[in-house]
């Protein structure tokens, strides 16, 4: 048994957690204590030895707390040409004085919204890290988009992280959207340290009837950082939720993305790209739960792995007995650029309904040598031809990002990576 | 322009080419024929620089340079063009972006100015006519979902865009119906000049009715065993390859 599980690590974390949410935190604590950190026997964490990694890096489990971010730093890290609103966070703590107010959207620190039903969507008993966050999250934000509000400009979460080795950052986000609301979020992190800190984040998104919610995330963690992210959403009738996740760095990253399809004629889309090098380990666990008939889910995750990086993809699709006429598609494709890079990919479909269309597929291979030679034989330099092929492979994910400035920023980051490190 | 001397090449240790000698001058069209497995496509691939093949002996000089010393891209930039027997489908790479990158890298190597978007499109429109290329094809990903005939036409279109001095057509006729064959040959003929040369690798004489060769060479067991004029191709069409095989094999046993 892991030594971590024996320690009462919550003592220190809870000491730092703010007031309020006593009941929520107690539930989280209980759920965490019941589960403990995942051991190497845990099926959900089979390919990602996160507990071992945390044991090695995180000793005292103290919360990192807020720190001062300057307006100049905010300005520096907003993408060129970005025309949307910006919400600034320092280690998960909302910084209203540096943030925009968004017309028609209620934005407050979580501490001011004590009645928020935290844990009602991302249920703590489903994942130990989700439970850990619920017991001892630090800071956090509440966002409410009213009924029928069409928020045209995206809302950017600009997260600044600064922590010492061994510190823990536990941000919490609650988003709710009224019926017929439409909104786009971009999550971007900037880290000021190469220390081995631990980010454990939970985002809950409560959709309404016919809401259109897009959630984009660029993960560019510090090279020694460990990150666990739980994003979970409820999709109601006629609603649509689209996630695009781009992972570029970090020591060990685990993304849990869960879509609960609760209303008919709705749609859930999950797109992901991971470009890994060095020893980075990125694990994407997605889960879409079709509970009602006539809904659709689409999933495409792509990975390019160099050096001794490691990728894990686990895509669960549940189609419950009542979920007739479900269309669920899943695809995971990987290119390994080195002998030492590894991908573990596992589609997991459980289908209880009998009139559905579900498909899944995964491929893992090397760069197509024949295609490379074809481009070279037309006069294109080998490196550039490689870049062209890899970018063509990756581009299929990025085209799902609707905000142009963020898409361009991601494209530039990806091209920079394809040009220099691979 | 091209001089091949005693070229030996093997793949994974198996010798395929066993001493090829060939001289190609500007303005000439050479046909390389031969039975299946004789090494025709290997010769084309070795000249273009495909890495799986190992050159074990011999030399190839192209316009005075050691061709074997150059990377595939530099061979292309020097003016060698291989029309692929099986053009590769590349999803996600737009035909237009690919061609513009290729044309401009070749131009840069040759000390010419890069073409801007307008000039590039003008050139593209002009060359498209040559092989009756549909604009719609070029708005798609490279060769993706193209029919066999469309892929071969696209090869000749790329050849027109890159203006090579030595074009090697590797079984460009295989799988083409007569209309496509006419279009492709017509394109090749229009691109012919006194300054460039063409090597046509083919199994069948049919193509040579359209692209008339100055010389015909028969490749067998990795060597050129017979050379002649276009009449040799007609003889092969009529009599097949067996008499050549017998001629060579009987010499070998003596």
PDB file of C-alpha atoms in Angstrom, chain A residues 41-48 126-127 254 256 283 285 314 316 348:
ATOM      1  CA  UNK A  41      -3.918  -1.970  -9.076  1.00  0.00           C
ATOM      2  CA  UNK A  42      -6.430   0.720  -9.934  1.00  0.00           C
ATOM      3  CA  UNK A  43      -7.774   0.034 -13.435  1.00  0.00           C
ATOM      4  CA  UNK A  44      -8.445   3.724 -14.069  1.00  0.00           C
ATOM      5  CA  UNK A  45      -4.838   4.664 -13.375  1.00  0.00           C
ATOM      6  CA  UNK A  46      -3.183   1.537 -14.723  1.00  0.00           C
ATOM      7  CA  UNK A  47      -0.859   3.253 -17.189  1.00  0.00           C
ATOM      8  CA  UNK A  48      -0.304   6.392 -15.155  1.00  0.00           C
ATOM      9  CA  UNK A 126     -16.092   8.779  -9.058  1.00  0.00           C
ATOM     10  CA  UNK A 127     -12.482   9.893  -8.871  1.00  0.00           C
ATOM     11  CA  UNK A 254      -3.931  13.374 -16.382  1.00  0.00           C
ATOM     12  CA  UNK A 256     -10.451  13.305 -17.058  1.00  0.00           C
ATOM     13  CA  UNK A 283      -3.058  10.584 -20.039  1.00  0.00           C
ATOM     14  CA  UNK A 285      -9.367   9.620 -20.022  1.00  0.00           C
ATOM     15  CA  UNK A 314      -8.784   5.731 -22.713  1.00  0.00           C
ATOM     16  CA  UNK A 316     -15.226   5.195 -22.601  1.00  0.00           C
ATOM     17  CA  UNK A 348     -13.989   1.055 -24.088  1.00  0.00           C
TER      18      UNK A 348
END
